[in-house]
Amino acid sequence: MTNCELCDTTGGAVIWRDARCRVVQITEPGYPGFCRVIWNSHAAEMSDLPETDRVHCMNVVFAVERALRNTMAPAKINLATLGNMVAHVHWHVIPRFTDDPHFPQPVWGVRQREGAPVRAGTSSLAQSIRSELQTH
Amino acid sequence: MTNCELCDTTGGAVIWRDARCRVVQITEPGYPGFCRVIWNSHAAEMSDLPETDRVHCMNVVFAVERALRNTMAPAKINLATLGNMVAHVHWHVIPRFTDDPHFPQPVWGVRQREGAPVRAGTSSLAQSIRSELQTH
């Protein structure tokens, strides 16, 4: 055990992984399709990674973005790496819809409405992500 | 004029620009050093850009990250591209400090404290960003 939860746990349901990073799907009410790309080894900032690793990490993030667009057709994709609480590189890849709980605010902002709409495409998302990453 | 404010305006004080994107510094109370990397032409999502442009965009984002770390030594860097209100690719590159208004929450979250501390290094930030981008 370390003091880092992303070193000690997968951080979600693993959809895909390679030697350097993993894609997980998380359970966030109101946000089906919310994925994270988590670097496997401990690093706090993207600029702590060598350039080839940064490029690889972003290629995986953008592959997840493409899969989310292809399967769920969101109004917008939100990408963010914050790490203020868990300083281990992890990217939030979030499909946003005009009727989701916070739109057009960030998911960390003020809630705009109740409800958690069902989204088409979520059942094929994992396969689409694997397919995008295989193609790449 | 278009209907896009990042097509019609610079979006902040321009520190650096090339044919594809620009780095601007914005005035956000409590957040000295808050920069944005804005794609010059109109594109809504990173995956709308060709791969070479995506790589270039991220290289600029990571150069700004390095300059912020070198000049201001923040506790954490936050990177995000949201675009729910202005769907034109722009990256927020935000130096975070444990005593900033929202830490450890995202800057879009619940304010944790008052005050806007002065930060060392902000005066040399623009030069550091230009230097990082020249080196790269």
PDB file of C-alpha atoms in Angstrom:
ATOM      1  CA  MET A   1       0.000   0.000   0.000  1.00  0.00           C
ATOM      2  CA  THR A   2       1.087   3.514  -0.793  1.00  0.00           C
ATOM      3  CA  ASN A   3      -0.644   6.752   0.096  1.00  0.00           C
ATOM      4  CA  CYS A   4      -2.041   7.051  -3.424  1.00  0.00           C
ATOM      5  CA  GLU A   5      -5.407   5.527  -4.249  1.00  0.00           C
ATOM      6  CA  LEU A   6      -4.605   5.358  -7.977  1.00  0.00           C
ATOM      7  CA  CYS A   7      -1.463   3.367  -7.199  1.00  0.00           C
ATOM      8  CA  ASP A   8      -3.408   1.048  -4.895  1.00  0.00           C
ATOM      9  CA  THR A   9      -6.668   0.600  -6.832  1.00  0.00           C
ATOM     10  CA  THR A  10      -7.770   0.516 -10.474  1.00  0.00           C
ATOM     11  CA  GLY A  11      -9.916   3.614  -9.922  1.00  0.00           C
ATOM     12  CA  GLY A  12     -12.928   2.168 -11.752  1.00  0.00           C
ATOM     13  CA  ALA A  13     -14.044  -0.644 -14.040  1.00  0.00           C
ATOM     14  CA  VAL A  14     -11.102  -1.298 -16.365  1.00  0.00           C
ATOM     15  CA  ILE A  15     -12.165  -1.245 -20.047  1.00  0.00           C
ATOM     16  CA  TRP A  16      -8.707  -1.355 -21.564  1.00  0.00           C
ATOM     17  CA  ARG A  17      -5.122  -1.259 -20.379  1.00  0.00           C
ATOM     18  CA  ASP A  18      -1.590  -1.490 -21.645  1.00  0.00           C
ATOM     19  CA  ALA A  19       1.776  -1.310 -19.889  1.00  0.00           C
ATOM     20  CA  ARG A  20       1.552   2.463 -19.452  1.00  0.00           C
ATOM     21  CA  CYS A  21      -2.052   3.414 -18.744  1.00  0.00           C
ATOM     22  CA  ARG A  22      -5.603   2.199 -18.339  1.00  0.00           C
ATOM     23  CA  VAL A  23      -9.076   3.370 -19.319  1.00  0.00           C
ATOM     24  CA  VAL A  24     -11.740   2.988 -16.655  1.00  0.00           C
ATOM     25  CA  GLN A  25     -15.435   3.713 -16.623  1.00  0.00           C
ATOM     26  CA  ILE A  26     -16.763   5.202 -13.414  1.00  0.00           C
ATOM     27  CA  THR A  27     -20.203   5.262 -11.844  1.00  0.00           C
ATOM     28  CA  GLU A  28     -21.220   8.898 -11.545  1.00  0.00           C
ATOM     29  CA  PRO A  29     -24.966   9.531 -11.207  1.00  0.00           C
ATOM     30  CA  GLY A  30     -26.245  11.566 -14.162  1.00  0.00           C
ATOM     31  CA  TYR A  31     -23.075  10.889 -16.165  1.00  0.00           C
ATOM     32  CA  PRO A  32     -23.187   7.568 -18.006  1.00  0.00           C
ATOM     33  CA  GLY A  33     -20.115   7.205 -20.195  1.00  0.00           C
ATOM     34  CA  PHE A  34     -17.860   9.140 -17.788  1.00  0.00           C
ATOM     35  CA  CYS A  35     -14.382   7.640 -18.346  1.00  0.00           C
ATOM     36  CA  ARG A  36     -10.942   8.229 -16.929  1.00  0.00           C
ATOM     37  CA  VAL A  37      -7.537   7.586 -18.432  1.00  0.00           C
ATOM     38  CA  ILE A  38      -5.176   6.779 -15.569  1.00  0.00           C
ATOM     39  CA  TRP A  39      -1.410   6.594 -15.869  1.00  0.00           C
ATOM     40  CA  ASN A  40      -0.239   3.305 -14.330  1.00  0.00           C
ATOM     41  CA  SER A  41       2.926   4.474 -12.607  1.00  0.00           C
ATOM     42  CA  HIS A  42       2.908   7.349 -10.165  1.00  0.00           C
ATOM     43  CA  ALA A  43       3.458  10.797 -11.683  1.00  0.00           C
ATOM     44  CA  ALA A  44       1.891  14.036 -10.474  1.00  0.00           C
ATOM     45  CA  GLU A  45       1.992  16.176 -13.606  1.00  0.00           C
ATOM     46  CA  MET A  46       1.949  15.563 -17.360  1.00  0.00           C
ATOM     47  CA  SER A  47       5.260  17.439 -17.601  1.00  0.00           C
ATOM     48  CA  ASP A  48       6.792  14.838 -15.259  1.00  0.00           C
ATOM     49  CA  LEU A  49       6.375  12.267 -18.047  1.00  0.00           C
ATOM     50  CA  PRO A  50       8.836  11.867 -20.939  1.00  0.00           C
ATOM     51  CA  GLU A  51       7.496  13.262 -24.233  1.00  0.00           C
ATOM     52  CA  THR A  52       6.777   9.836 -25.748  1.00  0.00           C
ATOM     53  CA  ASP A  53       4.672   8.944 -22.719  1.00  0.00           C
ATOM     54  CA  ARG A  54       2.793  12.257 -22.848  1.00  0.00           C
ATOM     55  CA  VAL A  55       1.975  11.640 -26.508  1.00  0.00           C
ATOM     56  CA  HIS A  56       0.829   8.110 -25.725  1.00  0.00           C
ATOM     57  CA  CYS A  57      -1.344   9.291 -22.846  1.00  0.00           C
ATOM     58  CA  MET A  58      -3.032  11.941 -25.002  1.00  0.00           C
ATOM     59  CA  ASN A  59      -3.533   9.460 -27.863  1.00  0.00           C
ATOM     60  CA  VAL A  60      -5.470   7.270 -25.437  1.00  0.00           C
ATOM     61  CA  VAL A  61      -7.484  10.263 -24.158  1.00  0.00           C
ATOM     62  CA  PHE A  62      -8.387  11.270 -27.724  1.00  0.00           C
ATOM     63  CA  ALA A  63      -9.295   7.677 -28.648  1.00  0.00           C
ATOM     64  CA  VAL A  64     -11.752   7.627 -25.725  1.00  0.00           C
ATOM     65  CA  GLU A  65     -13.094  11.000 -26.900  1.00  0.00           C
ATOM     66  CA  ARG A  66     -13.696   9.589 -30.401  1.00  0.00           C
ATOM     67  CA  ALA A  67     -15.415   6.474 -29.024  1.00  0.00           C
ATOM     68  CA  LEU A  68     -17.677   8.624 -26.826  1.00  0.00           C
ATOM     69  CA  ARG A  69     -18.609  10.837 -29.776  1.00  0.00           C
ATOM     70  CA  ASN A  70     -19.248   7.857 -32.036  1.00  0.00           C
ATOM     71  CA  THR A  71     -21.388   5.919 -29.595  1.00  0.00           C
ATOM     72  CA  MET A  72     -23.170   8.604 -27.544  1.00  0.00           C
ATOM     73  CA  ALA A  73     -23.151  11.744 -29.769  1.00  0.00           C
ATOM     74  CA  PRO A  74     -22.787  14.178 -26.849  1.00  0.00           C
ATOM     75  CA  ALA A  75     -23.249  17.949 -27.215  1.00  0.00           C
ATOM     76  CA  LYS A  76     -19.657  18.416 -26.019  1.00  0.00           C
ATOM     77  CA  ILE A  77     -16.676  16.535 -24.678  1.00  0.00           C
ATOM     78  CA  ASN A  78     -14.972  17.803 -21.524  1.00  0.00           C
ATOM     79  CA  LEU A  79     -11.347  16.833 -20.857  1.00  0.00           C
ATOM     80  CA  ALA A  80      -9.535  17.648 -17.639  1.00  0.00           C
ATOM     81  CA  THR A  81      -6.611  16.595 -15.505  1.00  0.00           C
ATOM     82  CA  LEU A  82      -6.737  18.270 -12.102  1.00  0.00           C
ATOM     83  CA  GLY A  83      -5.322  16.022  -9.373  1.00  0.00           C
ATOM     84  CA  ASN A  84      -5.650  18.484  -6.515  1.00  0.00           C
ATOM     85  CA  MET A  85      -6.764  15.692  -4.213  1.00  0.00           C
ATOM     86  CA  VAL A  86      -5.147  12.677  -5.885  1.00  0.00           C
ATOM     87  CA  ALA A  87      -1.925  13.926  -7.470  1.00  0.00           C
ATOM     88  CA  HIS A  88      -1.502  10.957  -9.812  1.00  0.00           C
ATOM     89  CA  VAL A  89      -2.039  11.677 -13.535  1.00  0.00           C
ATOM     90  CA  HIS A  90      -5.622  10.866 -14.467  1.00  0.00           C
ATOM     91  CA  TRP A  91      -7.742  12.410 -17.203  1.00  0.00           C
ATOM     92  CA  HIS A  92     -11.481  12.903 -16.931  1.00  0.00           C
ATOM     93  CA  VAL A  93     -13.154  12.289 -20.305  1.00  0.00           C
ATOM     94  CA  ILE A  94     -16.772  13.352 -19.921  1.00  0.00           C
ATOM     95  CA  PRO A  95     -19.563  13.295 -22.500  1.00  0.00           C
ATOM     96  CA  ARG A  96     -21.803  16.297 -21.881  1.00  0.00           C
ATOM     97  CA  PHE A  97     -25.438  16.716 -22.886  1.00  0.00           C
ATOM     98  CA  THR A  98     -27.621  19.804 -22.747  1.00  0.00           C
ATOM     99  CA  ASP A  99     -29.952  18.059 -20.272  1.00  0.00           C
ATOM    100  CA  ASP A 100     -27.273  16.618 -17.992  1.00  0.00           C
ATOM    101  CA  PRO A 101     -27.231  17.725 -14.326  1.00  0.00           C
ATOM    102  CA  HIS A 102     -24.773  20.638 -14.739  1.00  0.00           C
ATOM    103  CA  PHE A 103     -24.779  21.702 -18.414  1.00  0.00           C
ATOM    104  CA  PRO A 104     -23.477  24.220 -19.486  1.00  0.00           C
ATOM    105  CA  GLN A 105     -21.555  24.431 -16.215  1.00  0.00           C
ATOM    106  CA  PRO A 106     -18.570  22.142 -15.595  1.00  0.00           C
ATOM    107  CA  VAL A 107     -19.516  18.943 -13.738  1.00  0.00           C
ATOM    108  CA  TRP A 108     -17.759  20.470 -10.712  1.00  0.00           C
ATOM    109  CA  GLY A 109     -19.936  23.592 -10.830  1.00  0.00           C
ATOM    110  CA  VAL A 110     -23.423  24.443  -9.665  1.00  0.00           C
ATOM    111  CA  ARG A 111     -26.034  21.809 -10.408  1.00  0.00           C
ATOM    112  CA  GLN A 112     -28.582  23.119 -12.917  1.00  0.00           C
ATOM    113  CA  ARG A 113     -31.318  20.467 -12.804  1.00  0.00           C
ATOM    114  CA  GLU A 114     -32.388  17.149 -11.299  1.00  0.00           C
ATOM    115  CA  GLY A 115     -32.688  13.829 -13.053  1.00  0.00           C
ATOM    116  CA  ALA A 116     -30.338  11.373 -14.669  1.00  0.00           C
ATOM    117  CA  PRO A 117     -31.435  10.754 -18.265  1.00  0.00           C
ATOM    118  CA  VAL A 118     -30.748   7.406 -19.872  1.00  0.00           C
ATOM    119  CA  ARG A 119     -28.285   7.683 -22.770  1.00  0.00           C
ATOM    120  CA  ALA A 120     -28.208   5.663 -25.942  1.00  0.00           C
ATOM    121  CA  GLY A 121     -24.904   4.068 -26.837  1.00  0.00           C
ATOM    122  CA  THR A 122     -23.560   3.343 -23.370  1.00  0.00           C
ATOM    123  CA  SER A 123     -23.856  -0.414 -23.819  1.00  0.00           C
ATOM    124  CA  SER A 124     -21.491  -0.399 -26.818  1.00  0.00           C
ATOM    125  CA  LEU A 125     -19.031   2.133 -25.381  1.00  0.00           C
ATOM    126  CA  ALA A 126     -16.482  -0.292 -23.940  1.00  0.00           C
ATOM    127  CA  GLN A 127     -16.219  -2.178 -27.235  1.00  0.00           C
ATOM    128  CA  SER A 128     -15.927   1.083 -29.169  1.00  0.00           C
ATOM    129  CA  ILE A 129     -13.090   2.289 -26.925  1.00  0.00           C
ATOM    130  CA  ARG A 130     -11.203  -0.999 -27.390  1.00  0.00           C
ATOM    131  CA  SER A 131     -11.744  -0.769 -31.137  1.00  0.00           C
ATOM    132  CA  GLU A 132     -10.462   2.838 -31.324  1.00  0.00           C
ATOM    133  CA  LEU A 133      -7.368   1.886 -29.337  1.00  0.00           C
ATOM    134  CA  GLN A 134      -6.707  -1.149 -31.485  1.00  0.00           C
ATOM    135  CA  THR A 135      -6.996   0.921 -34.669  1.00  0.00           C
ATOM    136  CA  HIS A 136      -4.638   3.509 -33.298  1.00  0.00           C
TER     137      HIS A 136
ATOM    138  CA  MET B   1     -18.098  38.901 -36.930  1.00  0.00           C
ATOM    139  CA  THR B   2     -19.078  35.315 -36.265  1.00  0.00           C
ATOM    140  CA  ASN B   3     -21.070  33.927 -33.371  1.00  0.00           C
ATOM    141  CA  CYS B   4     -17.889  32.737 -31.665  1.00  0.00           C
ATOM    142  CA  GLU B   5     -16.072  35.025 -29.262  1.00  0.00           C
ATOM    143  CA  LEU B   6     -12.780  33.154 -29.702  1.00  0.00           C
ATOM    144  CA  CYS B   7     -12.992  33.676 -33.467  1.00  0.00           C
ATOM    145  CA  ASP B   8     -13.785  37.373 -32.981  1.00  0.00           C
ATOM    146  CA  THR B   9     -11.456  38.291 -30.097  1.00  0.00           C
ATOM    147  CA  THR B  10      -8.043  37.224 -28.808  1.00  0.00           C
ATOM    148  CA  GLY B  11      -9.622  35.970 -25.567  1.00  0.00           C
ATOM    149  CA  GLY B  12      -6.983  37.599 -23.353  1.00  0.00           C
ATOM    150  CA  ALA B  13      -3.582  39.274 -23.384  1.00  0.00           C
ATOM    151  CA  VAL B  14      -1.583  37.465 -26.076  1.00  0.00           C
ATOM    152  CA  ILE B  15       1.797  36.254 -24.767  1.00  0.00           C
ATOM    153  CA  TRP B  16       2.768  34.140 -27.771  1.00  0.00           C
ATOM    154  CA  ARG B  17       1.225  33.017 -31.011  1.00  0.00           C
ATOM    155  CA  ASP B  18       2.020  31.086 -34.146  1.00  0.00           C
ATOM    156  CA  ALA B  19      -0.054  30.249 -37.235  1.00  0.00           C
ATOM    157  CA  ARG B  20      -2.060  27.589 -35.379  1.00  0.00           C
ATOM    158  CA  CYS B  21      -2.652  28.750 -31.822  1.00  0.00           C
ATOM    159  CA  ARG B  22      -2.043  31.444 -29.232  1.00  0.00           C
ATOM    160  CA  VAL B  23      -1.247  31.618 -25.523  1.00  0.00           C
ATOM    161  CA  VAL B  24      -3.124  34.275 -23.578  1.00  0.00           C
ATOM    162  CA  GLN B  25      -3.011  35.343 -19.967  1.00  0.00           C
ATOM    163  CA  ILE B  26      -6.355  36.188 -18.431  1.00  0.00           C
ATOM    164  CA  THR B  27      -7.354  38.335 -15.482  1.00  0.00           C
ATOM    165  CA  GLU B  28      -9.094  36.086 -13.003  1.00  0.00           C
ATOM    166  CA  PRO B  29      -9.201  37.386  -9.419  1.00  0.00           C
ATOM    167  CA  GLY B  30      -7.318  35.056  -7.094  1.00  0.00           C
ATOM    168  CA  TYR B  31      -5.622  33.283 -10.016  1.00  0.00           C
ATOM    169  CA  PRO B  32      -2.518  35.112 -11.223  1.00  0.00           C
ATOM    170  CA  GLY B  33      -0.798  33.067 -13.899  1.00  0.00           C
ATOM    171  CA  PHE B  34      -4.058  31.634 -15.289  1.00  0.00           C
ATOM    172  CA  CYS B  35      -3.327  31.040 -18.995  1.00  0.00           C
ATOM    173  CA  ARG B  36      -5.275  29.705 -21.925  1.00  0.00           C
ATOM    174  CA  VAL B  37      -4.075  28.049 -25.108  1.00  0.00           C
ATOM    175  CA  ILE B  38      -6.564  28.920 -27.842  1.00  0.00           C
ATOM    176  CA  TRP B  39      -6.687  27.275 -31.249  1.00  0.00           C
ATOM    177  CA  ASN B  40      -6.771  30.007 -33.904  1.00  0.00           C
ATOM    178  CA  SER B  41      -9.220  28.470 -36.363  1.00  0.00           C
ATOM    179  CA  HIS B  42     -12.648  27.330 -35.300  1.00  0.00           C
ATOM    180  CA  ALA B  43     -12.860  23.708 -34.100  1.00  0.00           C
ATOM    181  CA  ALA B  44     -15.168  22.417 -31.380  1.00  0.00           C
ATOM    182  CA  GLU B  45     -13.339  19.300 -30.217  1.00  0.00           C
ATOM    183  CA  MET B  46      -9.721  18.134 -30.097  1.00  0.00           C
ATOM    184  CA  SER B  47     -10.732  15.114 -32.187  1.00  0.00           C
ATOM    185  CA  ASP B  48     -11.872  17.507 -34.927  1.00  0.00           C
ATOM    186  CA  LEU B  49      -8.215  18.456 -35.441  1.00  0.00           C
ATOM    187  CA  PRO B  50      -5.766  16.398 -37.517  1.00  0.00           C
ATOM    188  CA  GLU B  51      -3.281  14.434 -35.402  1.00  0.00           C
ATOM    189  CA  THR B  52      -0.343  16.746 -36.152  1.00  0.00           C
ATOM    190  CA  ASP B  53      -2.386  19.718 -34.957  1.00  0.00           C
ATOM    191  CA  ARG B  54      -3.486  17.898 -31.808  1.00  0.00           C
ATOM    192  CA  VAL B  55       0.143  17.107 -31.003  1.00  0.00           C
ATOM    193  CA  HIS B  56       1.141  20.719 -31.631  1.00  0.00           C
ATOM    194  CA  CYS B  57      -1.670  22.025 -29.443  1.00  0.00           C
ATOM    195  CA  MET B  58      -0.703  19.740 -26.558  1.00  0.00           C
ATOM    196  CA  ASN B  59       2.990  20.621 -26.938  1.00  0.00           C
ATOM    197  CA  VAL B  60       2.029  24.257 -26.422  1.00  0.00           C
ATOM    198  CA  VAL B  61      -0.167  23.380 -23.418  1.00  0.00           C
ATOM    199  CA  PHE B  62       2.676  21.399 -21.821  1.00  0.00           C
ATOM    200  CA  ALA B  63       5.185  24.199 -22.531  1.00  0.00           C
ATOM    201  CA  VAL B  64       2.915  26.610 -20.654  1.00  0.00           C
ATOM    202  CA  GLU B  65       2.651  24.048 -17.847  1.00  0.00           C
ATOM    203  CA  ARG B  66       6.458  23.847 -17.601  1.00  0.00           C
ATOM    204  CA  ALA B  67       6.806  27.641 -17.585  1.00  0.00           C
ATOM    205  CA  LEU B  68       4.196  27.947 -14.827  1.00  0.00           C
ATOM    206  CA  ARG B  69       5.949  25.311 -12.738  1.00  0.00           C
ATOM    207  CA  ASN B  70       9.362  26.903 -13.275  1.00  0.00           C
ATOM    208  CA  THR B  71       8.300  30.445 -12.464  1.00  0.00           C
ATOM    209  CA  MET B  72       5.517  30.049  -9.875  1.00  0.00           C
ATOM    210  CA  ALA B  73       6.116  26.606  -8.285  1.00  0.00           C
ATOM    211  CA  PRO B  74       2.399  25.830  -7.804  1.00  0.00           C
ATOM    212  CA  ALA B  75       1.148  22.932  -5.672  1.00  0.00           C
ATOM    213  CA  LYS B  76      -0.578  21.516  -8.767  1.00  0.00           C
ATOM    214  CA  ILE B  77      -1.308  22.288 -12.409  1.00  0.00           C
ATOM    215  CA  ASN B  78      -4.891  21.947 -13.636  1.00  0.00           C
ATOM    216  CA  LEU B  79      -5.503  21.410 -17.360  1.00  0.00           C
ATOM    217  CA  ALA B  80      -8.947  21.424 -18.920  1.00  0.00           C
ATOM    218  CA  THR B  81     -10.752  21.910 -22.201  1.00  0.00           C
ATOM    219  CA  LEU B  82     -14.499  22.175 -21.660  1.00  0.00           C
ATOM    220  CA  GLY B  83     -16.121  24.536 -24.186  1.00  0.00           C
ATOM    221  CA  ASN B  84     -19.708  24.010 -23.074  1.00  0.00           C
ATOM    222  CA  MET B  85     -20.389  27.712 -23.536  1.00  0.00           C
ATOM    223  CA  VAL B  86     -17.777  28.602 -26.162  1.00  0.00           C
ATOM    224  CA  ALA B  87     -17.310  25.514 -28.322  1.00  0.00           C
ATOM    225  CA  HIS B  88     -13.975  26.605 -29.795  1.00  0.00           C
ATOM    226  CA  VAL B  89     -10.929  24.629 -28.661  1.00  0.00           C
ATOM    227  CA  HIS B  90      -9.284  26.408 -25.720  1.00  0.00           C
ATOM    228  CA  TRP B  91      -7.266  24.921 -22.894  1.00  0.00           C
ATOM    229  CA  HIS B  92      -7.261  26.300 -19.376  1.00  0.00           C
ATOM    230  CA  VAL B  93      -3.776  26.000 -17.829  1.00  0.00           C
ATOM    231  CA  ILE B  94      -4.137  26.930 -14.177  1.00  0.00           C
ATOM    232  CA  PRO B  95      -1.468  27.046 -11.479  1.00  0.00           C
ATOM    233  CA  ARG B  96      -3.070  25.954  -8.203  1.00  0.00           C
ATOM    234  CA  PHE B  97      -1.898  26.785  -4.701  1.00  0.00           C
ATOM    235  CA  THR B  98      -3.104  25.390  -1.384  1.00  0.00           C
ATOM    236  CA  ASP B  99      -4.251  28.877  -0.316  1.00  0.00           C
ATOM    237  CA  ASP B 100      -5.993  29.846  -3.563  1.00  0.00           C
ATOM    238  CA  PRO B 101      -9.745  30.607  -3.451  1.00  0.00           C
ATOM    239  CA  HIS B 102     -10.946  27.064  -4.296  1.00  0.00           C
ATOM    240  CA  PHE B 103      -8.145  24.597  -3.464  1.00  0.00           C
ATOM    241  CA  PRO B 104      -8.462  21.590  -3.400  1.00  0.00           C
ATOM    242  CA  GLN B 105     -11.700  22.030  -5.343  1.00  0.00           C
ATOM    243  CA  PRO B 106     -11.609  22.791  -9.080  1.00  0.00           C
ATOM    244  CA  VAL B 107     -11.745  26.533  -9.841  1.00  0.00           C
ATOM    245  CA  TRP B 108     -15.343  25.911 -11.012  1.00  0.00           C
ATOM    246  CA  GLY B 109     -16.316  24.367  -7.663  1.00  0.00           C
ATOM    247  CA  VAL B 110     -17.301  25.752  -4.280  1.00  0.00           C
ATOM    248  CA  ARG B 111     -15.170  28.628  -3.066  1.00  0.00           C
ATOM    249  CA  GLN B 112     -13.179  27.597   0.027  1.00  0.00           C
ATOM    250  CA  ARG B 113     -11.801  30.916   1.257  1.00  0.00           C
ATOM    251  CA  GLU B 114     -11.529  34.643   0.591  1.00  0.00           C
ATOM    252  CA  GLY B 115      -8.482  36.576  -0.460  1.00  0.00           C
ATOM    253  CA  ALA B 116      -6.253  36.760  -3.486  1.00  0.00           C
ATOM    254  CA  PRO B 117      -2.656  36.126  -2.460  1.00  0.00           C
ATOM    255  CA  VAL B 118       0.171  37.722  -4.402  1.00  0.00           C
ATOM    256  CA  ARG B 119       2.310  35.128  -6.173  1.00  0.00           C
ATOM    257  CA  ALA B 120       6.027  35.253  -6.833  1.00  0.00           C
ATOM    258  CA  GLY B 121       7.108  34.655 -10.411  1.00  0.00           C
ATOM    259  CA  THR B 122       4.162  36.157 -12.265  1.00  0.00           C
ATOM    260  CA  SER B 123       6.247  39.026 -13.628  1.00  0.00           C
ATOM    261  CA  SER B 124       8.615  36.657 -15.443  1.00  0.00           C
ATOM    262  CA  LEU B 125       5.915  34.245 -16.632  1.00  0.00           C
ATOM    263  CA  ALA B 126       5.394  35.650 -20.126  1.00  0.00           C
ATOM    264  CA  GLN B 127       9.119  35.555 -20.883  1.00  0.00           C
ATOM    265  CA  SER B 128       9.366  32.015 -19.516  1.00  0.00           C
ATOM    266  CA  ILE B 129       6.484  30.832 -21.717  1.00  0.00           C
ATOM    267  CA  ARG B 130       8.109  32.349 -24.816  1.00  0.00           C
ATOM    268  CA  SER B 131      11.408  30.749 -23.882  1.00  0.00           C
ATOM    269  CA  GLU B 132       9.841  27.294 -23.396  1.00  0.00           C
ATOM    270  CA  LEU B 133       8.107  27.561 -26.769  1.00  0.00           C
ATOM    271  CA  GLN B 134      11.276  28.677 -28.495  1.00  0.00           C
ATOM    272  CA  THR B 135      13.226  25.767 -27.022  1.00  0.00           C
ATOM    273  CA  HIS B 136      10.588  23.329 -28.084  1.00  0.00           C
TER     274      HIS B 136
END
